[in-house]
mmCIF file of C-alpha atoms and ligand atoms in Angstrom:
data_model
loop_
_atom_site.group_PDB
_atom_site.id
_atom_site.type_symbol
_atom_site.label_atom_id
_atom_site.label_comp_id
_atom_site.label_asym_id
_atom_site.label_seq_id
_atom_site.Cartn_x
_atom_site.Cartn_y
_atom_site.Cartn_z
ATOM 1 C CA UNK A 1 175.132 183.907 291.893
ATOM 2 C CA UNK A 2 174.995 180.622 293.705
ATOM 3 C CA UNK A 3 177.487 178.036 292.840
ATOM 4 C CA UNK A 4 176.263 175.176 290.674
ATOM 5 C CA UNK A 5 177.501 171.729 290.483
ATOM 6 C CA UNK A 6 177.423 169.362 287.213
ATOM 7 C CA UNK A 7 176.445 165.747 288.023
ATOM 8 C CA UNK A 8 177.088 162.882 285.624
ATOM 9 C CA UNK A 9 176.321 159.474 285.846
ATOM 10 C CA UNK A 10 177.064 156.210 283.427
ATOM 11 C CA UNK A 11 176.527 152.374 284.192
ATOM 12 C CA UNK A 12 177.516 149.751 282.173
ATOM 13 C CA UNK A 13 177.638 145.809 282.678
ATOM 14 C CA UNK A 14 180.620 143.600 281.904
ATOM 15 C CA UNK A 15 183.047 146.460 282.439
ATOM 16 C CA UNK A 16 183.382 150.368 282.449
ATOM 17 C CA UNK A 17 185.545 152.764 280.610
ATOM 18 C CA UNK A 18 187.104 151.176 277.161
ATOM 19 C CA UNK A 19 186.730 147.587 278.362
ATOM 20 C CA UNK A 20 183.933 146.634 275.945
ATOM 21 C CA UNK A 21 181.095 146.833 278.824
ATOM 22 C CA UNK A 22 177.723 147.239 277.419
ATOM 23 C CA UNK A 23 176.131 150.476 278.058
ATOM 24 C CA UNK A 24 173.340 150.437 280.566
ATOM 25 C CA UNK A 25 172.678 154.175 281.611
ATOM 26 C CA UNK A 26 173.769 157.615 281.848
ATOM 27 C CA UNK A 27 172.467 160.882 283.342
ATOM 28 C CA UNK A 28 173.403 164.433 284.017
ATOM 29 C CA UNK A 29 172.119 167.030 286.656
ATOM 30 C CA UNK A 30 173.014 170.603 287.076
ATOM 31 C CA UNK A 31 172.266 171.579 290.688
ATOM 32 C CA UNK A 32 173.289 173.651 293.703
ATOM 33 C CA UNK A 33 175.561 172.454 296.476
ATOM 34 C CA UNK A 34 172.685 171.421 298.530
ATOM 35 C CA UNK A 35 170.988 169.541 295.569
ATOM 36 C CA UNK A 36 173.907 167.306 294.890
ATOM 37 C CA UNK A 37 172.932 164.668 297.508
ATOM 38 C CA UNK A 38 169.478 164.323 295.771
ATOM 39 C CA UNK A 39 171.012 164.449 292.305
ATOM 40 C CA UNK A 40 173.299 161.890 293.140
ATOM 41 C CA UNK A 41 170.278 159.527 294.650
ATOM 42 C CA UNK A 42 168.123 160.056 291.551
ATOM 43 C CA UNK A 43 170.823 159.221 289.361
ATOM 44 C CA UNK A 44 171.624 155.911 291.062
ATOM 45 C CA UNK A 45 168.092 154.973 291.241
ATOM 46 C CA UNK A 46 167.743 155.431 287.539
ATOM 47 C CA UNK A 47 170.865 153.118 286.866
ATOM 48 C CA UNK A 48 169.865 150.564 289.532
ATOM 49 C CA UNK A 49 166.572 150.061 288.140
ATOM 50 C CA UNK A 50 167.188 149.859 284.389
ATOM 51 C CA UNK A 51 165.624 147.691 281.648
ATOM 52 C CA UNK A 52 168.876 147.308 279.879
ATOM 53 C CA UNK A 53 169.938 145.496 282.797
ATOM 54 C CA UNK A 54 171.789 145.592 286.157
ATOM 55 C CA UNK A 55 175.070 147.288 286.080
ATOM 56 C CA UNK A 56 178.248 146.038 287.639
ATOM 57 C CA UNK A 57 180.170 149.458 286.831
ATOM 58 C CA UNK A 58 179.069 152.777 287.830
ATOM 59 C CA UNK A 59 180.541 156.109 287.906
ATOM 60 C CA UNK A 60 179.604 159.700 289.121
ATOM 61 C CA UNK A 61 181.626 162.788 288.479
ATOM 62 C CA UNK A 62 180.664 166.041 290.273
ATOM 63 C CA UNK A 63 182.371 169.066 288.884
ATOM 64 C CA UNK A 64 181.699 173.099 289.749
ATOM 65 C CA UNK A 65 180.573 175.023 287.028
ATOM 66 C CA UNK A 66 182.030 178.285 286.137
ATOM 67 C CA UNK A 67 180.577 179.298 283.085
ATOM 68 C CA UNK A 68 177.525 181.387 282.922
ATOM 69 C CA UNK A 69 173.955 179.755 282.386
ATOM 70 C CA UNK A 70 171.806 179.992 279.417
ATOM 71 C CA UNK A 71 168.049 180.047 280.268
ATOM 72 C CA UNK A 72 165.771 178.435 277.673
ATOM 73 C CA UNK A 73 162.047 177.696 277.364
ATOM 74 C CA UNK A 74 161.114 174.267 276.759
ATOM 75 C CA UNK A 75 160.335 173.508 273.038
ATOM 76 C CA UNK A 76 156.849 173.430 271.800
ATOM 77 C CA UNK A 77 155.460 169.928 272.072
ATOM 78 C CA UNK A 78 153.141 167.597 270.190
ATOM 79 C CA UNK A 79 152.347 163.914 270.153
ATOM 80 C CA UNK A 80 151.375 161.954 267.240
ATOM 81 C CA UNK A 81 149.686 158.317 267.718
ATOM 82 C CA UNK A 82 150.683 156.122 265.146
ATOM 83 C CA UNK A 83 149.042 152.544 264.339
ATOM 84 C CA UNK A 84 152.424 150.959 263.610
ATOM 85 C CA UNK A 85 156.335 151.394 263.607
ATOM 86 C CA UNK A 86 156.215 151.639 259.669
ATOM 87 C CA UNK A 87 153.798 154.691 260.294
ATOM 88 C CA UNK A 88 156.098 156.023 262.954
ATOM 89 C CA UNK A 89 159.157 155.753 260.631
ATOM 90 C CA UNK A 90 157.245 157.458 257.752
ATOM 91 C CA UNK A 91 156.256 160.398 259.953
ATOM 92 C CA UNK A 92 159.921 160.789 261.265
ATOM 93 C CA UNK A 93 160.925 161.140 257.697
ATOM 94 C CA UNK A 94 158.274 163.614 256.899
ATOM 95 C CA UNK A 95 159.069 165.763 259.661
ATOM 96 C CA UNK A 96 162.817 165.398 259.017
ATOM 97 C CA UNK A 97 162.294 166.496 255.360
ATOM 98 C CA UNK A 98 160.337 169.579 256.476
ATOM 99 C CA UNK A 99 163.812 170.565 257.804
ATOM 100 C CA UNK A 100 165.223 170.146 254.209
ATOM 101 C CA UNK A 101 167.147 166.866 255.174
ATOM 102 C CA UNK A 102 168.033 164.689 251.968
ATOM 103 C CA UNK A 103 165.937 161.593 251.809
ATOM 104 C CA UNK A 104 168.991 159.574 251.399
ATOM 105 C CA UNK A 105 170.390 161.289 254.787
ATOM 106 C CA UNK A 106 167.683 160.395 256.463
ATOM 107 C CA UNK A 107 167.207 156.908 255.483
ATOM 108 C CA UNK A 108 171.010 156.383 256.350
ATOM 109 C CA UNK A 109 170.276 158.062 259.767
ATOM 110 C CA UNK A 110 167.390 155.475 260.632
ATOM 111 C CA UNK A 111 169.215 152.492 259.196
ATOM 112 C CA UNK A 112 172.513 153.343 261.795
ATOM 113 C CA UNK A 113 169.797 153.849 264.675
ATOM 114 C CA UNK A 114 168.141 150.731 263.711
ATOM 115 C CA UNK A 115 171.197 148.871 264.061
ATOM 116 C CA UNK A 116 172.918 150.619 266.651
ATOM 117 C CA UNK A 117 172.943 149.444 270.492
ATOM 118 C CA UNK A 118 174.777 150.454 273.036
ATOM 119 C CA UNK A 119 176.288 154.017 272.371
ATOM 120 C CA UNK A 120 176.032 156.194 275.401
ATOM 121 C CA UNK A 121 176.206 159.343 273.372
ATOM 122 C CA UNK A 122 174.772 161.009 269.931
ATOM 123 C CA UNK A 123 176.189 161.146 266.461
ATOM 124 C CA UNK A 124 176.327 164.242 264.570
ATOM 125 C CA UNK A 125 175.775 164.117 260.873
ATOM 126 C CA UNK A 126 176.312 166.995 258.401
ATOM 127 C CA UNK A 127 173.335 167.346 256.130
ATOM 128 C CA UNK A 128 175.260 168.811 253.291
ATOM 129 C CA UNK A 129 177.574 165.593 253.098
ATOM 130 C CA UNK A 130 175.517 163.082 254.619
ATOM 131 C CA UNK A 131 178.632 162.180 256.867
ATOM 132 C CA UNK A 132 178.854 161.702 260.582
ATOM 133 C CA UNK A 133 181.250 164.392 261.709
ATOM 134 C CA UNK A 134 181.925 164.091 265.299
ATOM 135 C CA UNK A 135 184.694 161.329 265.385
ATOM 136 C CA UNK A 136 183.803 159.951 268.786
ATOM 137 C CA UNK A 137 182.882 156.431 267.263
ATOM 138 C CA UNK A 138 181.141 154.094 269.737
ATOM 139 C CA UNK A 139 180.881 156.370 272.436
ATOM 140 C CA UNK A 140 179.353 159.477 270.396
ATOM 141 C CA UNK A 141 178.846 162.996 272.211
ATOM 142 C CA UNK A 142 177.079 163.108 275.443
ATOM 143 C CA UNK A 143 175.100 166.226 275.843
ATOM 144 C CA UNK A 144 175.614 167.577 279.582
ATOM 145 C CA UNK A 145 175.199 170.392 282.061
ATOM 146 C CA UNK A 146 171.600 170.930 281.623
ATOM 147 C CA UNK A 147 168.426 170.498 283.859
ATOM 148 C CA UNK A 148 165.108 171.669 284.615
ATOM 149 C CA UNK A 149 163.659 172.261 287.980
ATOM 150 C CA UNK A 150 161.477 169.816 289.095
ATOM 151 C CA UNK A 151 158.289 171.653 289.966
ATOM 152 C CA UNK A 152 158.493 173.779 287.204
ATOM 153 C CA UNK A 153 158.852 170.896 284.844
ATOM 154 C CA UNK A 154 155.742 169.048 286.899
ATOM 155 C CA UNK A 155 153.645 172.207 286.098
ATOM 156 C CA UNK A 156 154.686 172.079 282.380
ATOM 157 C CA UNK A 157 153.823 168.328 282.124
ATOM 158 C CA UNK A 158 150.524 168.480 283.683
ATOM 159 C CA UNK A 159 149.709 171.377 281.723
ATOM 160 C CA UNK A 160 150.522 169.399 278.505
ATOM 161 C CA UNK A 161 149.228 166.159 279.639
ATOM 162 C CA UNK A 162 152.398 164.537 279.615
ATOM 163 C CA UNK A 163 154.061 161.890 282.023
ATOM 164 C CA UNK A 164 155.777 163.659 284.836
ATOM 165 C CA UNK A 165 158.635 161.101 284.324
ATOM 166 C CA UNK A 166 162.244 161.443 284.604
ATOM 167 C CA UNK A 167 162.540 160.282 280.772
ATOM 168 C CA UNK A 168 160.245 162.914 279.444
ATOM 169 C CA UNK A 169 162.113 165.874 281.576
ATOM 170 C CA UNK A 170 165.722 164.513 280.512
ATOM 171 C CA UNK A 171 164.617 164.344 276.546
ATOM 172 C CA UNK A 172 162.862 167.719 276.648
ATOM 173 C CA UNK A 173 165.985 169.485 278.135
ATOM 174 C CA UNK A 174 168.406 167.683 275.713
ATOM 175 C CA UNK A 175 165.993 168.474 272.770
ATOM 176 C CA UNK A 176 165.873 172.020 273.910
ATOM 177 C CA UNK A 177 169.521 172.453 274.306
ATOM 178 C CA UNK A 178 170.537 170.945 271.128
ATOM 179 C CA UNK A 179 167.586 172.594 268.975
ATOM 180 C CA UNK A 180 168.764 176.045 270.360
ATOM 181 C CA UNK A 181 172.191 176.020 268.716
ATOM 182 C CA UNK A 182 172.207 177.740 265.411
ATOM 183 C CA UNK A 183 174.258 174.850 263.576
ATOM 184 C CA UNK A 184 171.533 172.327 264.585
ATOM 185 C CA UNK A 185 168.965 171.387 261.948
ATOM 186 C CA UNK A 186 167.157 168.606 263.999
ATOM 187 C CA UNK A 187 167.283 165.891 266.041
ATOM 188 C CA UNK A 188 165.944 162.165 265.768
ATOM 189 C CA UNK A 189 165.703 159.901 268.826
ATOM 190 C CA UNK A 190 164.402 156.745 269.929
ATOM 191 C CA UNK A 191 165.224 155.102 273.237
ATOM 192 C CA UNK A 192 167.772 152.211 273.662
ATOM 193 C CA UNK A 193 165.433 150.890 276.435
ATOM 194 C CA UNK A 194 163.530 147.671 275.342
ATOM 195 C CA UNK A 195 160.653 148.850 277.081
ATOM 196 C CA UNK A 196 159.993 152.418 275.528
ATOM 197 C CA UNK A 197 159.169 152.565 271.873
ATOM 198 C CA UNK A 198 157.882 156.315 271.731
ATOM 199 C CA UNK A 199 160.752 158.705 270.129
ATOM 200 C CA UNK A 200 161.097 162.078 268.683
ATOM 201 C CA UNK A 201 161.932 164.512 266.070
ATOM 202 C CA UNK A 202 162.863 167.776 267.427
ATOM 203 C CA UNK A 203 163.716 171.241 266.049
ATOM 204 C CA UNK A 204 163.616 174.855 266.770
ATOM 205 C CA UNK A 205 161.021 175.319 264.148
ATOM 206 C CA UNK A 206 159.056 172.074 264.720
ATOM 207 C CA UNK A 207 159.132 171.981 268.360
ATOM 208 C CA UNK A 208 159.545 168.767 270.186
ATOM 209 C CA UNK A 209 157.507 166.176 267.936
ATOM 210 C CA UNK A 210 156.902 162.934 269.748
ATOM 211 C CA UNK A 211 156.069 160.026 267.863
ATOM 212 C CA UNK A 212 153.991 157.009 269.939
ATOM 213 C CA UNK A 213 156.092 154.169 268.302
ATOM 214 C CA UNK A 214 159.642 154.228 266.244
ATOM 215 C CA UNK A 215 160.715 150.853 267.223
ATOM 216 C CA UNK A 216 159.502 147.193 268.462
ATOM 217 C CA UNK A 217 158.741 146.673 271.800
ATOM 218 C CA UNK A 218 161.819 144.542 273.391
ATOM 219 C CA UNK A 219 164.556 145.991 270.827
ATOM 220 C CA UNK A 220 167.548 147.217 272.683
ATOM 221 C CA UNK A 221 168.726 149.285 269.639
ATOM 222 C CA UNK A 222 168.291 153.150 269.499
ATOM 223 C CA UNK A 223 170.116 156.295 269.972
ATOM 224 C CA UNK A 224 170.255 159.697 268.811
ATOM 225 C CA UNK A 225 171.605 161.731 265.696
ATOM 226 C CA UNK A 226 171.990 165.438 265.608
ATOM 227 C CA UNK A 227 171.608 166.936 261.948
ATOM 228 C CA UNK A 228 173.776 170.005 261.503
ATOM 229 C CA UNK A 229 174.516 172.422 258.674
ATOM 230 C CA UNK A 230 177.382 175.068 258.318
ATOM 231 C CA UNK A 231 179.237 173.793 261.061
ATOM 232 C CA UNK A 232 182.903 175.088 260.197
ATOM 233 C CA UNK A 233 184.028 174.708 263.795
ATOM 234 C CA UNK A 234 182.610 171.153 264.753
ATOM 235 C CA UNK A 235 184.697 171.514 267.892
ATOM 236 C CA UNK A 236 183.021 174.490 269.146
ATOM 237 C CA UNK A 237 179.538 172.776 268.499
ATOM 238 C CA UNK A 238 180.519 169.946 270.554
ATOM 239 C CA UNK A 239 182.015 172.379 273.383
ATOM 240 C CA UNK A 240 178.324 173.765 273.389
ATOM 241 C CA UNK A 241 176.517 170.545 273.840
ATOM 242 C CA UNK A 242 179.137 169.298 276.360
ATOM 243 C CA UNK A 243 179.971 172.377 278.499
ATOM 244 C CA UNK A 244 177.474 175.076 278.125
ATOM 245 C CA UNK A 245 175.078 175.154 281.174
ATOM 246 C CA UNK A 246 171.788 175.076 280.301
ATOM 247 C CA UNK A 247 168.445 175.596 282.453
ATOM 248 C CA UNK A 248 165.050 175.228 281.396
ATOM 249 C CA UNK A 249 162.353 177.735 282.643
ATOM 250 C CA UNK A 250 158.805 177.511 281.348
ATOM 251 C CA UNK A 251 156.582 180.085 281.840
ATOM 252 C CA UNK A 252 152.744 179.294 281.275
ATOM 253 C CA UNK A 253 152.025 182.954 279.901
ATOM 254 C CA UNK A 254 154.475 182.377 277.264
ATOM 255 C CA UNK A 255 153.045 179.146 276.282
ATOM 256 C CA UNK A 256 151.346 178.568 272.882
ATOM 257 C CA UNK A 257 148.539 176.459 274.605
ATOM 258 C CA UNK A 258 147.160 179.130 276.811
HETATM 259 N N1 WAQ B 1 173.908 163.068 275.202
HETATM 260 C C1 WAQ B 1 173.588 162.384 274.136
HETATM 261 N N2 WAQ B 1 173.187 161.334 273.733
HETATM 262 C C2 WAQ B 1 172.428 160.978 274.612
HETATM 263 C C3 WAQ B 1 172.407 161.575 276.049
HETATM 264 C C4 WAQ B 1 172.951 162.610 275.939
HETATM 265 N N3 WAQ B 1 172.769 163.257 277.377
HETATM 266 N N4 WAQ B 1 171.400 160.663 276.675
HETATM 267 C C5 WAQ B 1 171.067 159.666 275.865
HETATM 268 N N5 WAQ B 1 171.638 159.751 274.563
HETATM 269 C C6 WAQ B 1 171.591 158.603 273.380
HETATM 270 C C7 WAQ B 1 172.379 157.239 273.812
HETATM 271 O O1 WAQ B 1 173.030 156.822 272.713
HETATM 272 C C8 WAQ B 1 171.167 156.695 274.411
HETATM 273 O O2 WAQ B 1 171.601 155.238 274.122
HETATM 274 C C9 WAQ B 1 170.233 156.966 273.425
HETATM 275 O O3 WAQ B 1 170.324 158.426 273.189
HETATM 276 C C10 WAQ B 1 168.596 156.758 274.047
HETATM 277 O O4 WAQ B 1 168.568 157.556 275.404
HETATM 278 O O5 WAQ B 1 157.973 160.402 275.716
HETATM 279 O O6 WAQ B 1 164.424 157.213 276.511
HETATM 280 O O7 WAQ B 1 167.713 157.734 277.645
HETATM 281 O O8 WAQ B 1 158.649 162.198 275.412
HETATM 282 O O9 WAQ B 1 167.179 155.463 276.484
HETATM 283 C C11 WAQ B 1 162.422 159.753 274.222
HETATM 284 C C12 WAQ B 1 160.895 159.975 274.175
HETATM 285 C C13 WAQ B 1 162.678 158.933 275.001
HETATM 286 C C14 WAQ B 1 160.235 160.685 275.475
HETATM 287 C C15 WAQ B 1 164.442 158.753 274.610
HETATM 288 O O10 WAQ B 1 166.357 157.888 275.396
HETATM 289 C C16 WAQ B 1 159.044 161.114 275.558
HETATM 290 C C17 WAQ B 1 165.152 157.926 275.697
HETATM 291 P P1 WAQ B 1 167.524 157.156 276.287
HETATM 292 MG MG1 MG B 2 168.644 154.516 277.542
#
């Protein structure tokens, strides 16, 4: 099999590393050798044209991937247009309750995301205790080693009348990888970019449920929460998120809309 490389980018302002800089942008791709240049260009463009600001620190890391790939179909997707932020959050609560998550745990997660600005990764919350279990503080867990071939993504997006944007491709790839782990109950996400107010709730059962408004325009707070259960070995779960190479493949004939 062809060799593949994980390309990871992170960009910050006011200093990188653990110097208290502001997180601007991150991104991850998984490409063969002849895709490295293109991937780096895509990620550098993402960092340099970001609505959270102009970075003064950028790091790009390239690693050869030796683990075997897991191929996944994108989650089924649905979009709900809501008239207000309040209705959007209500819908998110409703969807998360369908995943058997307690109201307190949901409210707590929403409260944390509403105050959270500048984490570059996600928080993991155990639904039995309502507690955060990842111990990664302000960094959170960054899901990596995942991608979706551009043409296949574009055919999928066109069929579903979704934007052909890198944002949607990245979000669907991440949500599909996370939802396919047996310990994942659901994910809640909205962007930390001030110009993007749409978010989603995702799970294997619900699919990728886009909600047109989960925050106010101009707000730089947002993030991701992964709700888990029965996760006795949290390190193995994190290992899957960070290290397992996952590639999305959409086959039109398997799709529910056809
Ligand atoms: N792993 C873990 N957490 C991540 C990752 C990752 N690879 N990428 C982003 N995050 C976390 C991090 O805390 C970010 O600050 C936060 O999520 C938001 O990331 O129309 O654009 O890339 O269907 O700003 C969802 C809806 C858009 C897309 C989400 O998030 C659609 C978005 P952003
Ligand atoms: Mg962002």
